[in-house]
PDB file of C-alpha atoms and ligand atoms in Angstrom:
ATOM      1  CA  MET A 300      66.975 302.507 247.977  1.00  0.00           C
ATOM      2  CA  GLU A 301      66.954 306.298 247.971  1.00  0.00           C
ATOM      3  CA  LEU A 302      67.327 307.956 244.581  1.00  0.00           C
ATOM      4  CA  PRO A 303      70.430 310.045 243.853  1.00  0.00           C
ATOM      5  CA  ASN A 304      70.036 313.822 243.550  1.00  0.00           C
ATOM      6  CA  THR A 305      73.425 314.905 242.178  1.00  0.00           C
ATOM      7  CA  PRO A 306      75.072 314.515 238.749  1.00  0.00           C
ATOM      8  CA  ASN A 307      77.771 312.215 240.122  1.00  0.00           C
ATOM      9  CA  GLY A 308      75.284 310.300 242.253  1.00  0.00           C
ATOM     10  CA  TRP A 309      73.175 309.436 239.199  1.00  0.00           C
ATOM     11  CA  ALA A 310      76.209 308.645 237.025  1.00  0.00           C
ATOM     12  CA  VAL A 311      77.598 306.278 239.675  1.00  0.00           C
ATOM     13  CA  ARG A 312      74.228 304.558 240.131  1.00  0.00           C
ATOM     14  CA  LEU A 313      73.804 303.975 236.391  1.00  0.00           C
ATOM     15  CA  THR A 314      77.440 302.907 236.015  1.00  0.00           C
ATOM     16  CA  LYS A 315      76.945 300.242 238.691  1.00  0.00           C
ATOM     17  CA  ILE A 316      73.817 298.980 236.942  1.00  0.00           C
ATOM     18  CA  LEU A 317      75.598 298.811 233.574  1.00  0.00           C
ATOM     19  CA  ASN A 318      78.699 297.159 235.062  1.00  0.00           C
ATOM     20  CA  HIS A 319      76.469 294.561 236.692  1.00  0.00           C
ATOM     21  CA  LEU A 320      74.446 293.875 233.538  1.00  0.00           C
ATOM     22  CA  GLU A 321      77.124 294.129 230.886  1.00  0.00           C
ATOM     23  CA  GLY A 322      80.527 293.799 232.551  1.00  0.00           C
ATOM     24  CA  GLU A 323      83.298 296.336 232.487  1.00  0.00           C
ATOM     25  CA  ASN A 324      84.153 296.057 228.795  1.00  0.00           C
ATOM     26  CA  ARG A 325      80.786 297.432 227.811  1.00  0.00           C
ATOM     27  CA  PHE A 326      81.643 300.700 226.163  1.00  0.00           C
ATOM     28  CA  PRO A 327      80.466 302.842 224.489  1.00  0.00           C
ATOM     29  CA  VAL A 328      77.254 303.464 226.436  1.00  0.00           C
ATOM     30  CA  ASP A 329      74.073 302.974 224.403  1.00  0.00           C
ATOM     31  CA  VAL A 330      72.376 306.148 225.628  1.00  0.00           C
ATOM     32  CA  PRO A 331      68.976 305.813 223.847  1.00  0.00           C
ATOM     33  CA  SER A 332      68.385 302.357 225.285  1.00  0.00           C
ATOM     34  CA  LEU A 333      69.670 303.365 228.722  1.00  0.00           C
ATOM     35  CA  ALA A 334      67.421 306.442 228.775  1.00  0.00           C
ATOM     36  CA  ARG A 335      64.293 304.423 227.959  1.00  0.00           C
ATOM     37  CA  ASN A 336      65.078 301.608 230.414  1.00  0.00           C
ATOM     38  CA  VAL A 337      66.235 303.719 233.332  1.00  0.00           C
ATOM     39  CA  SER A 338      63.377 306.215 233.102  1.00  0.00           C
ATOM     40  CA  ALA A 339      60.818 303.380 232.884  1.00  0.00           C
ATOM     41  CA  GLN A 340      62.390 301.622 235.865  1.00  0.00           C
ATOM     42  CA  PHE A 341      62.817 304.621 238.180  1.00  0.00           C
ATOM     43  CA  PHE A 342      59.962 306.848 237.016  1.00  0.00           C
ATOM     44  CA  PRO A 343      57.304 304.595 235.431  1.00  0.00           C
ATOM     45  CA  GLU A 344      54.779 307.458 235.503  1.00  0.00           C
ATOM     46  CA  GLU A 345      56.905 309.643 233.234  1.00  0.00           C
ATOM     47  CA  PRO A 346      59.239 307.542 231.081  1.00  0.00           C
ATOM     48  CA  ILE A 347      61.408 308.764 228.210  1.00  0.00           C
ATOM     49  CA  THR A 348      59.532 307.470 225.179  1.00  0.00           C
ATOM     50  CA  LEU A 349      61.196 309.431 222.373  1.00  0.00           C
ATOM     51  CA  VAL A 350      64.925 309.712 221.536  1.00  0.00           C
ATOM     52  CA  LYS A 351      65.734 311.222 218.159  1.00  0.00           C
ATOM     53  CA  GLY A 352      67.277 313.966 216.018  1.00  0.00           C
ATOM     54  CA  ARG A 353      65.199 317.076 215.522  1.00  0.00           C
ATOM     55  CA  ASP A 354      65.477 320.296 213.568  1.00  0.00           C
ATOM     56  CA  ILE A 355      66.403 322.762 216.335  1.00  0.00           C
ATOM     57  CA  PRO A 356      68.587 325.380 214.598  1.00  0.00           C
ATOM     58  CA  GLY A 357      71.164 327.019 216.844  1.00  0.00           C
ATOM     59  CA  PHE A 358      70.798 324.485 219.632  1.00  0.00           C
ATOM     60  CA  GLU A 359      72.672 321.315 220.507  1.00  0.00           C
ATOM     61  CA  GLY A 360      69.867 319.374 222.180  1.00  0.00           C
ATOM     62  CA  MET A 361      66.590 319.513 224.058  1.00  0.00           C
ATOM     63  CA  LEU A 362      64.553 317.844 226.785  1.00  0.00           C
ATOM     64  CA  SER A 363      60.810 318.122 226.313  1.00  0.00           C
ATOM     65  CA  ARG A 364      57.673 316.836 228.007  1.00  0.00           C
ATOM     66  CA  ALA A 365      55.219 315.066 225.693  1.00  0.00           C
ATOM     67  CA  PRO A 366      52.375 317.240 224.357  1.00  0.00           C
ATOM     68  CA  VAL A 367      49.158 317.548 226.367  1.00  0.00           C
ATOM     69  CA  GLY A 368      47.194 314.320 226.251  1.00  0.00           C
ATOM     70  CA  LYS A 369      50.301 312.133 226.046  1.00  0.00           C
ATOM     71  CA  THR A 370      52.578 310.872 228.789  1.00  0.00           C
ATOM     72  CA  GLY A 371      56.344 310.805 228.972  1.00  0.00           C
ATOM     73  CA  TRP A 372      59.326 312.813 227.850  1.00  0.00           C
ATOM     74  CA  GLY A 373      61.549 313.132 224.795  1.00  0.00           C
ATOM     75  CA  ILE A 374      65.275 313.787 224.513  1.00  0.00           C
ATOM     76  CA  PHE A 375      66.520 315.249 221.239  1.00  0.00           C
ATOM     77  CA  TYR A 376      69.756 316.181 219.482  1.00  0.00           C
ATOM     78  CA  ASN A 377      70.104 318.674 216.655  1.00  0.00           C
ATOM     79  CA  SER A 378      69.601 316.590 213.501  1.00  0.00           C
ATOM     80  CA  GLY A 379      72.290 318.699 211.800  1.00  0.00           C
ATOM     81  CA  ILE A 380      74.945 317.035 213.993  1.00  0.00           C
ATOM     82  CA  THR A 381      76.663 314.222 212.138  1.00  0.00           C
ATOM     83  CA  SER A 382      79.348 313.250 214.660  1.00  0.00           C
ATOM     84  CA  GLU A 383      78.318 310.139 216.593  1.00  0.00           C
ATOM     85  CA  GLY A 384      80.405 311.284 219.542  1.00  0.00           C
ATOM     86  CA  ARG A 385      78.627 314.619 219.802  1.00  0.00           C
ATOM     87  CA  ILE A 386      75.224 312.960 219.445  1.00  0.00           C
ATOM     88  CA  ARG A 387      76.068 310.515 222.245  1.00  0.00           C
ATOM     89  CA  PHE A 388      77.310 313.298 224.536  1.00  0.00           C
ATOM     90  CA  THR A 389      74.280 315.484 223.782  1.00  0.00           C
ATOM     91  CA  LEU A 390      71.816 312.675 224.541  1.00  0.00           C
ATOM     92  CA  ALA A 391      73.662 311.832 227.785  1.00  0.00           C
ATOM     93  CA  HIS A 392      73.532 315.550 228.697  1.00  0.00           C
ATOM     94  CA  GLU A 393      69.759 315.605 228.051  1.00  0.00           C
ATOM     95  CA  LEU A 394      69.320 312.431 230.102  1.00  0.00           C
ATOM     96  CA  GLY A 395      71.113 314.306 232.890  1.00  0.00           C
ATOM     97  CA  HIS A 396      68.576 317.150 232.607  1.00  0.00           C
ATOM     98  CA  TYR A 397      65.739 314.610 232.736  1.00  0.00           C
ATOM     99  CA  LEU A 398      67.072 312.932 235.886  1.00  0.00           C
ATOM    100  CA  LEU A 399      68.072 316.138 237.689  1.00  0.00           C
ATOM    101  CA  HIS A 400      66.041 319.050 236.373  1.00  0.00           C
ATOM    102  CA  ARG A 401      62.820 317.984 234.652  1.00  0.00           C
ATOM    103  CA  ASN A 402      60.639 319.041 237.574  1.00  0.00           C
ATOM    104  CA  SER A 403      61.991 322.580 237.446  1.00  0.00           C
ATOM    105  CA  ALA A 404      61.850 322.875 233.631  1.00  0.00           C
ATOM    106  CA  THR A 405      59.761 325.885 232.682  1.00  0.00           C
ATOM    107  CA  GLU A 406      56.816 324.669 230.594  1.00  0.00           C
ATOM    108  CA  GLY A 407      58.392 321.201 230.532  1.00  0.00           C
ATOM    109  CA  ILE A 408      61.232 322.113 228.206  1.00  0.00           C
ATOM    110  CA  ILE A 409      64.995 322.699 228.419  1.00  0.00           C
ATOM    111  CA  VAL A 410      66.980 323.724 225.333  1.00  0.00           C
ATOM    112  CA  CYS A 411      70.765 323.482 225.255  1.00  0.00           C
ATOM    113  CA  ASP A 412      73.363 325.543 223.487  1.00  0.00           C
ATOM    114  CA  LYS A 413      76.848 324.312 222.586  1.00  0.00           C
ATOM    115  CA  LYS A 414      78.510 326.715 224.991  1.00  0.00           C
ATOM    116  CA  SER A 415      76.810 326.623 228.343  1.00  0.00           C
ATOM    117  CA  VAL A 416      78.650 329.819 229.287  1.00  0.00           C
ATOM    118  CA  THR A 417      76.521 331.832 226.885  1.00  0.00           C
ATOM    119  CA  PHE A 418      73.536 331.506 229.204  1.00  0.00           C
ATOM    120  CA  SER A 419      73.446 334.633 231.327  1.00  0.00           C
ATOM    121  CA  ASP A 420      71.075 333.223 233.950  1.00  0.00           C
ATOM    122  CA  PRO A 421      73.320 331.663 236.647  1.00  0.00           C
ATOM    123  CA  GLU A 422      70.766 329.014 237.549  1.00  0.00           C
ATOM    124  CA  HIS A 423      70.516 327.866 233.934  1.00  0.00           C
ATOM    125  CA  LYS A 424      74.306 327.903 233.619  1.00  0.00           C
ATOM    126  CA  ASN A 425      74.574 325.712 236.694  1.00  0.00           C
ATOM    127  CA  LYS A 426      72.097 323.228 235.251  1.00  0.00           C
ATOM    128  CA  GLU A 427      74.155 323.057 232.076  1.00  0.00           C
ATOM    129  CA  ARG A 428      77.293 322.324 234.095  1.00  0.00           C
ATOM    130  CA  GLU A 429      75.504 319.611 236.037  1.00  0.00           C
ATOM    131  CA  ALA A 430      74.208 317.955 232.863  1.00  0.00           C
ATOM    132  CA  ASP A 431      77.740 318.011 231.397  1.00  0.00           C
ATOM    133  CA  GLN A 432      79.140 316.550 234.589  1.00  0.00           C
ATOM    134  CA  PHE A 433      76.583 313.739 234.507  1.00  0.00           C
ATOM    135  CA  ALA A 434      77.289 313.002 230.820  1.00  0.00           C
ATOM    136  CA  THR A 435      81.054 312.951 231.332  1.00  0.00           C
ATOM    137  CA  ASN A 436      80.868 310.596 234.299  1.00  0.00           C
ATOM    138  CA  LEU A 437      78.325 308.321 232.658  1.00  0.00           C
ATOM    139  CA  LEU A 438      80.132 307.984 229.322  1.00  0.00           C
ATOM    140  CA  MET A 439      83.711 307.936 230.668  1.00  0.00           C
ATOM    141  CA  PRO A 440      83.701 306.622 234.265  1.00  0.00           C
ATOM    142  CA  LEU A 441      86.811 307.880 236.013  1.00  0.00           C
ATOM    143  CA  ASP A 442      88.106 304.529 237.273  1.00  0.00           C
ATOM    144  CA  ASP A 443      87.892 303.030 233.790  1.00  0.00           C
ATOM    145  CA  PHE A 444      89.434 306.099 232.149  1.00  0.00           C
ATOM    146  CA  ARG A 445      92.340 306.083 234.590  1.00  0.00           C
ATOM    147  CA  ARG A 446      93.071 302.512 233.571  1.00  0.00           C
ATOM    148  CA  GLN A 447      93.486 303.749 229.983  1.00  0.00           C
ATOM    149  CA  ILE A 448      95.655 306.776 230.863  1.00  0.00           C
ATOM    150  CA  ASN A 449      97.303 306.988 234.269  1.00  0.00           C
ATOM    151  CA  ALA A 450      97.314 310.332 236.081  1.00  0.00           C
ATOM    152  CA  ARG A 451     101.110 310.530 235.706  1.00  0.00           C
ATOM    153  CA  ASP A 452     101.290 309.424 232.047  1.00  0.00           C
ATOM    154  CA  CYS A 453     102.391 311.788 229.321  1.00  0.00           C
ATOM    155  CA  PRO A 454      99.857 310.845 226.636  1.00  0.00           C
ATOM    156  CA  THR A 455      99.882 311.548 222.914  1.00  0.00           C
ATOM    157  CA  ILE A 456      96.984 312.437 220.631  1.00  0.00           C
ATOM    158  CA  GLU A 457      96.879 308.747 219.642  1.00  0.00           C
ATOM    159  CA  HIS A 458      96.112 307.788 223.261  1.00  0.00           C
ATOM    160  CA  PHE A 459      93.234 310.252 223.298  1.00  0.00           C
ATOM    161  CA  SER A 460      91.980 308.941 219.935  1.00  0.00           C
ATOM    162  CA  MET A 461      91.918 305.427 221.396  1.00  0.00           C
ATOM    163  CA  CYS A 462      89.909 306.690 224.384  1.00  0.00           C
ATOM    164  CA  ALA A 463      87.543 308.613 222.090  1.00  0.00           C
ATOM    165  CA  ASP A 464      86.942 305.343 220.189  1.00  0.00           C
ATOM    166  CA  ARG A 465      86.503 303.294 223.362  1.00  0.00           C
ATOM    167  CA  TYR A 466      83.891 305.616 224.840  1.00  0.00           C
ATOM    168  CA  GLY A 467      82.358 306.793 221.559  1.00  0.00           C
ATOM    169  CA  VAL A 468      82.975 310.460 222.314  1.00  0.00           C
ATOM    170  CA  SER A 469      84.758 313.316 220.542  1.00  0.00           C
ATOM    171  CA  LEU A 470      88.508 313.786 220.864  1.00  0.00           C
ATOM    172  CA  ILE A 471      87.875 317.002 222.804  1.00  0.00           C
ATOM    173  CA  ALA A 472      85.627 315.249 225.328  1.00  0.00           C
ATOM    174  CA  ALA A 473      88.349 312.640 225.947  1.00  0.00           C
ATOM    175  CA  ILE A 474      91.044 315.305 226.422  1.00  0.00           C
ATOM    176  CA  ILE A 475      88.828 317.278 228.830  1.00  0.00           C
ATOM    177  CA  ARG A 476      88.267 314.108 230.856  1.00  0.00           C
ATOM    178  CA  TRP A 477      92.020 313.597 231.202  1.00  0.00           C
ATOM    179  CA  LEU A 478      92.638 317.261 232.088  1.00  0.00           C
ATOM    180  CA  GLU A 479      90.292 316.834 235.053  1.00  0.00           C
ATOM    181  CA  TYR A 480      92.496 314.315 236.864  1.00  0.00           C
ATOM    182  CA  THR A 481      95.999 314.371 235.390  1.00  0.00           C
ATOM    183  CA  GLU A 482      98.884 315.252 237.679  1.00  0.00           C
ATOM    184  CA  ARG A 483     100.709 316.798 234.738  1.00  0.00           C
ATOM    185  CA  ARG A 484     100.722 320.450 233.799  1.00  0.00           C
ATOM    186  CA  ALA A 485      98.789 320.634 230.542  1.00  0.00           C
ATOM    187  CA  VAL A 486      96.599 323.117 228.682  1.00  0.00           C
ATOM    188  CA  MET A 487      94.215 322.517 225.798  1.00  0.00           C
ATOM    189  CA  VAL A 488      93.671 325.498 223.524  1.00  0.00           C
ATOM    190  CA  VAL A 489      90.884 325.510 220.941  1.00  0.00           C
ATOM    191  CA  SER A 490      91.414 328.152 218.286  1.00  0.00           C
ATOM    192  CA  VAL A 491      89.345 329.437 215.380  1.00  0.00           C
ATOM    193  CA  ASP A 492      90.840 331.489 212.535  1.00  0.00           C
ATOM    194  CA  GLY A 493      94.017 332.177 214.496  1.00  0.00           C
ATOM    195  CA  PHE A 494      92.357 333.289 217.743  1.00  0.00           C
ATOM    196  CA  ILE A 495      91.810 331.394 220.985  1.00  0.00           C
ATOM    197  CA  ASP A 496      88.150 330.403 221.206  1.00  0.00           C
ATOM    198  CA  TRP A 497      88.415 328.743 224.610  1.00  0.00           C
ATOM    199  CA  ALA A 498      90.975 326.876 226.683  1.00  0.00           C
ATOM    200  CA  LYS A 499      91.133 324.498 229.609  1.00  0.00           C
ATOM    201  CA  SER A 500      94.012 323.793 231.987  1.00  0.00           C
ATOM    202  CA  SER A 501      94.728 320.834 234.241  1.00  0.00           C
ATOM    203  CA  ARG A 502      94.674 321.661 237.962  1.00  0.00           C
ATOM    204  CA  PRO A 503      98.492 321.544 238.321  1.00  0.00           C
ATOM    205  CA  ALA A 504      98.704 323.975 235.371  1.00  0.00           C
ATOM    206  CA  LEU A 505      96.114 326.294 236.937  1.00  0.00           C
ATOM    207  CA  GLN A 506      97.978 326.201 240.231  1.00  0.00           C
ATOM    208  CA  THR A 507     101.068 327.498 238.470  1.00  0.00           C
ATOM    209  CA  ARG A 508      99.086 330.162 236.617  1.00  0.00           C
ATOM    210  CA  ALA A 509      99.300 328.471 233.215  1.00  0.00           C
ATOM    211  CA  PHE A 510      95.876 329.243 231.790  1.00  0.00           C
ATOM    212  CA  PHE A 511      94.095 331.511 229.321  1.00  0.00           C
ATOM    213  CA  LYS A 512      91.177 333.657 230.346  1.00  0.00           C
ATOM    214  CA  THR A 513      88.890 333.997 227.346  1.00  0.00           C
ATOM    215  CA  VAL A 514      85.687 335.378 228.860  1.00  0.00           C
ATOM    216  CA  ASN A 515      84.977 339.116 229.052  1.00  0.00           C
ATOM    217  CA  ARG A 516      88.120 340.213 227.255  1.00  0.00           C
ATOM    218  CA  ASP A 517      89.402 340.931 223.747  1.00  0.00           C
ATOM    219  CA  PRO A 518      90.203 337.866 221.617  1.00  0.00           C
ATOM    220  CA  ILE A 519      93.740 336.485 222.097  1.00  0.00           C
ATOM    221  CA  GLU A 520      95.695 335.769 218.919  1.00  0.00           C
ATOM    222  CA  ILE A 521      97.573 332.449 218.908  1.00  0.00           C
ATOM    223  CA  PRO A 522     101.358 333.022 219.032  1.00  0.00           C
ATOM    224  CA  SER A 523     103.041 333.199 215.631  1.00  0.00           C
ATOM    225  CA  ALA A 524     105.713 330.689 216.766  1.00  0.00           C
ATOM    226  CA  SER A 525     103.140 328.133 217.911  1.00  0.00           C
ATOM    227  CA  LEU A 526     102.651 324.879 216.034  1.00  0.00           C
ATOM    228  CA  ALA A 527      98.969 325.747 215.598  1.00  0.00           C
ATOM    229  CA  ALA A 528     100.062 328.786 213.560  1.00  0.00           C
ATOM    230  CA  ASN A 529     102.791 326.920 211.622  1.00  0.00           C
ATOM    231  CA  GLN A 530     101.753 323.350 211.120  1.00  0.00           C
ATOM    232  CA  LYS A 531     103.976 323.001 208.051  1.00  0.00           C
ATOM    233  CA  VAL A 532     107.143 323.152 210.163  1.00  0.00           C
ATOM    234  CA  CYS A 533     106.368 319.744 211.640  1.00  0.00           C
ATOM    235  CA  ASP A 534     106.156 316.403 209.774  1.00  0.00           C
ATOM    236  CA  ASP A 535     103.409 315.156 212.046  1.00  0.00           C
ATOM    237  CA  PRO A 536     101.561 317.863 214.021  1.00  0.00           C
ATOM    238  CA  ARG A 537      99.675 315.168 215.969  1.00  0.00           C
ATOM    239  CA  GLN A 538     103.007 313.969 217.380  1.00  0.00           C
ATOM    240  CA  GLY A 539     103.946 317.582 217.851  1.00  0.00           C
ATOM    241  CA  MET A 540     107.207 319.305 218.671  1.00  0.00           C
ATOM    242  CA  ARG A 541     109.048 321.233 221.331  1.00  0.00           C
ATOM    243  CA  LEU A 542     108.472 324.980 220.925  1.00  0.00           C
ATOM    244  CA  PRO A 543     110.863 327.913 221.168  1.00  0.00           C
ATOM    245  CA  LYS A 544     110.887 329.081 224.789  1.00  0.00           C
ATOM    246  CA  GLY A 545     108.355 331.752 225.682  1.00  0.00           C
ATOM    247  CA  THR A 546     105.978 330.881 222.837  1.00  0.00           C
ATOM    248  CA  TRP A 547     102.679 330.465 224.698  1.00  0.00           C
ATOM    249  CA  PHE A 548     103.692 331.727 228.133  1.00  0.00           C
ATOM    250  CA  PRO A 549     106.365 334.251 229.077  1.00  0.00           C
ATOM    251  CA  SER A 550     108.195 331.708 231.249  1.00  0.00           C
ATOM    252  CA  GLU A 551     111.365 330.074 229.974  1.00  0.00           C
ATOM    253  CA  GLU A 552     110.105 326.542 230.341  1.00  0.00           C
ATOM    254  CA  ASN A 553     109.965 323.852 227.662  1.00  0.00           C
ATOM    255  CA  ILE A 554     106.576 323.222 226.089  1.00  0.00           C
ATOM    256  CA  HIS A 555     105.614 320.375 223.775  1.00  0.00           C
ATOM    257  CA  GLU A 556     102.673 321.229 221.504  1.00  0.00           C
ATOM    258  CA  MET A 557     100.543 318.708 219.620  1.00  0.00           C
ATOM    259  CA  VAL A 558      97.949 319.877 217.107  1.00  0.00           C
ATOM    260  CA  VAL A 559      94.839 318.399 215.532  1.00  0.00           C
ATOM    261  CA  ASP A 560      92.820 320.197 212.900  1.00  0.00           C
ATOM    262  CA  ALA A 561      89.146 319.456 213.255  1.00  0.00           C
ATOM    263  CA  ASP A 562      88.292 320.419 209.672  1.00  0.00           C
ATOM    264  CA  GLN A 563      84.661 319.490 209.900  1.00  0.00           C
ATOM    265  CA  TYR A 564      84.156 322.009 212.714  1.00  0.00           C
ATOM    266  CA  ASP A 565      86.633 324.654 211.555  1.00  0.00           C
ATOM    267  CA  PHE A 566      88.652 324.681 214.734  1.00  0.00           C
ATOM    268  CA  THR A 567      92.139 323.659 215.779  1.00  0.00           C
ATOM    269  CA  ILE A 568      93.024 321.829 218.995  1.00  0.00           C
ATOM    270  CA  SER A 569      96.442 322.483 220.558  1.00  0.00           C
ATOM    271  CA  LEU A 570      97.494 320.342 223.486  1.00  0.00           C
ATOM    272  CA  LEU A 571     100.339 321.954 225.419  1.00  0.00           C
ATOM    273  CA  LEU A 572     102.360 319.684 227.709  1.00  0.00           C
ATOM    274  CA  LEU A 573     104.344 321.836 230.116  1.00  0.00           C
ATOM    275  CA  SER A 574     107.316 320.835 232.233  1.00  0.00           C
ATOM    276  CA  ASN A 575     106.402 319.550 235.667  1.00  0.00           C
ATOM    277  CA  PHE A 576     107.246 321.975 238.458  1.00  0.00           C
ATOM    278  CA  SER A 577     108.273 320.829 241.906  1.00  0.00           C
ATOM    279  CA  ALA A 578     105.704 321.255 244.676  1.00  0.00           C
ATOM    280  CA  ALA A 579     107.534 324.375 245.853  1.00  0.00           C
ATOM    281  CA  ASN A 580     106.429 326.202 242.714  1.00  0.00           C
ATOM    282  CA  ILE A 581     102.767 325.419 243.175  1.00  0.00           C
ATOM    283  CA  GLU A 582     100.567 328.152 244.582  1.00  0.00           C
ATOM    284  CA  ASP A 583      98.162 327.340 247.363  1.00  0.00           C
ATOM    285  CA  ASP A 584      95.534 329.657 246.058  1.00  0.00           C
ATOM    286  CA  PRO A 585      95.013 329.058 242.335  1.00  0.00           C
ATOM    287  CA  ASP A 586      92.857 331.310 240.221  1.00  0.00           C
ATOM    288  CA  ASP A 587      89.434 329.833 239.947  1.00  0.00           C
ATOM    289  CA  GLU A 588      88.218 328.434 236.675  1.00  0.00           C
ATOM    290  CA  ALA A 589      85.608 331.102 236.123  1.00  0.00           C
ATOM    291  CA  GLY A 590      87.492 332.647 233.231  1.00  0.00           C
ATOM    292  CA  GLN A 591      87.811 329.399 231.355  1.00  0.00           C
ATOM    293  CA  THR A 592      85.102 328.493 228.932  1.00  0.00           C
ATOM    294  CA  PRO A 593      83.622 325.058 229.385  1.00  0.00           C
ATOM    295  CA  MET A 594      82.022 323.526 226.357  1.00  0.00           C
ATOM    296  CA  ALA A 595      79.456 320.839 226.056  1.00  0.00           C
ATOM    297  CA  PHE A 596      81.005 318.122 223.922  1.00  0.00           C
TER     298      PHE A 596
HETATM  299 ZN1  LIG B1007      71.648 321.439 228.682  1.00  0.00          ZN
END
């Protein structure tokens, strides 16, 4: 059988193998064991023989060929990372680089930053996107995820926490997964010290121009009437509340905001659920996602 050559192609192939071997209730994916087995099976001449944490300050993870005289490859995560979810995502991302990009790795090494957008070289940026895409599809297969949260559901933070537990990923990774297929208008805003660090909109939100561009512009302050700025006004910020009209966007629509403080990383996640427009309000030609900042979690 021909080998896949795309991020989704590899994720689907490995998902089928895992479903066959372990059944559908097999999550979370054991990435270290998968990496060793799959590389040995498909590429016996150059298997992944090392999977571990390593002191790589400033970087999230790394793919590296074994030193001269030894065979094989290693995939590494920054040993300063303590979150199991981030470690799992990073290793899956590095496995994606191994499957897709190892032959084009300069000097047999690829190092990965937390924000793929910070790479100025477009080819490198594209590789980062592909590795993220592989990791997302491998760890949270779409058909299984959709069985947890339907495309038309209006989920709460608790739903996303349950998904994060099921797949062994961070809360942010689970929310991003949902934003990719939901039919609802929703925007996730990640803020640091009162300013938007990055944001991601669902497609229906993008199509109605509900998004924040954070690249190549001055920092945007979070609105003073937002729940993120005033968490004390709400008994349970994770359940959230309906905001005064015009808080995040100039339009007069109702927005429900839920907030989670990720203390250990010093950032705040706001999930904005917007009202659902009729099809007549949707633009045919949405702004592309270039201004949004993807993040490798
Ligand atoms: Zn990478």
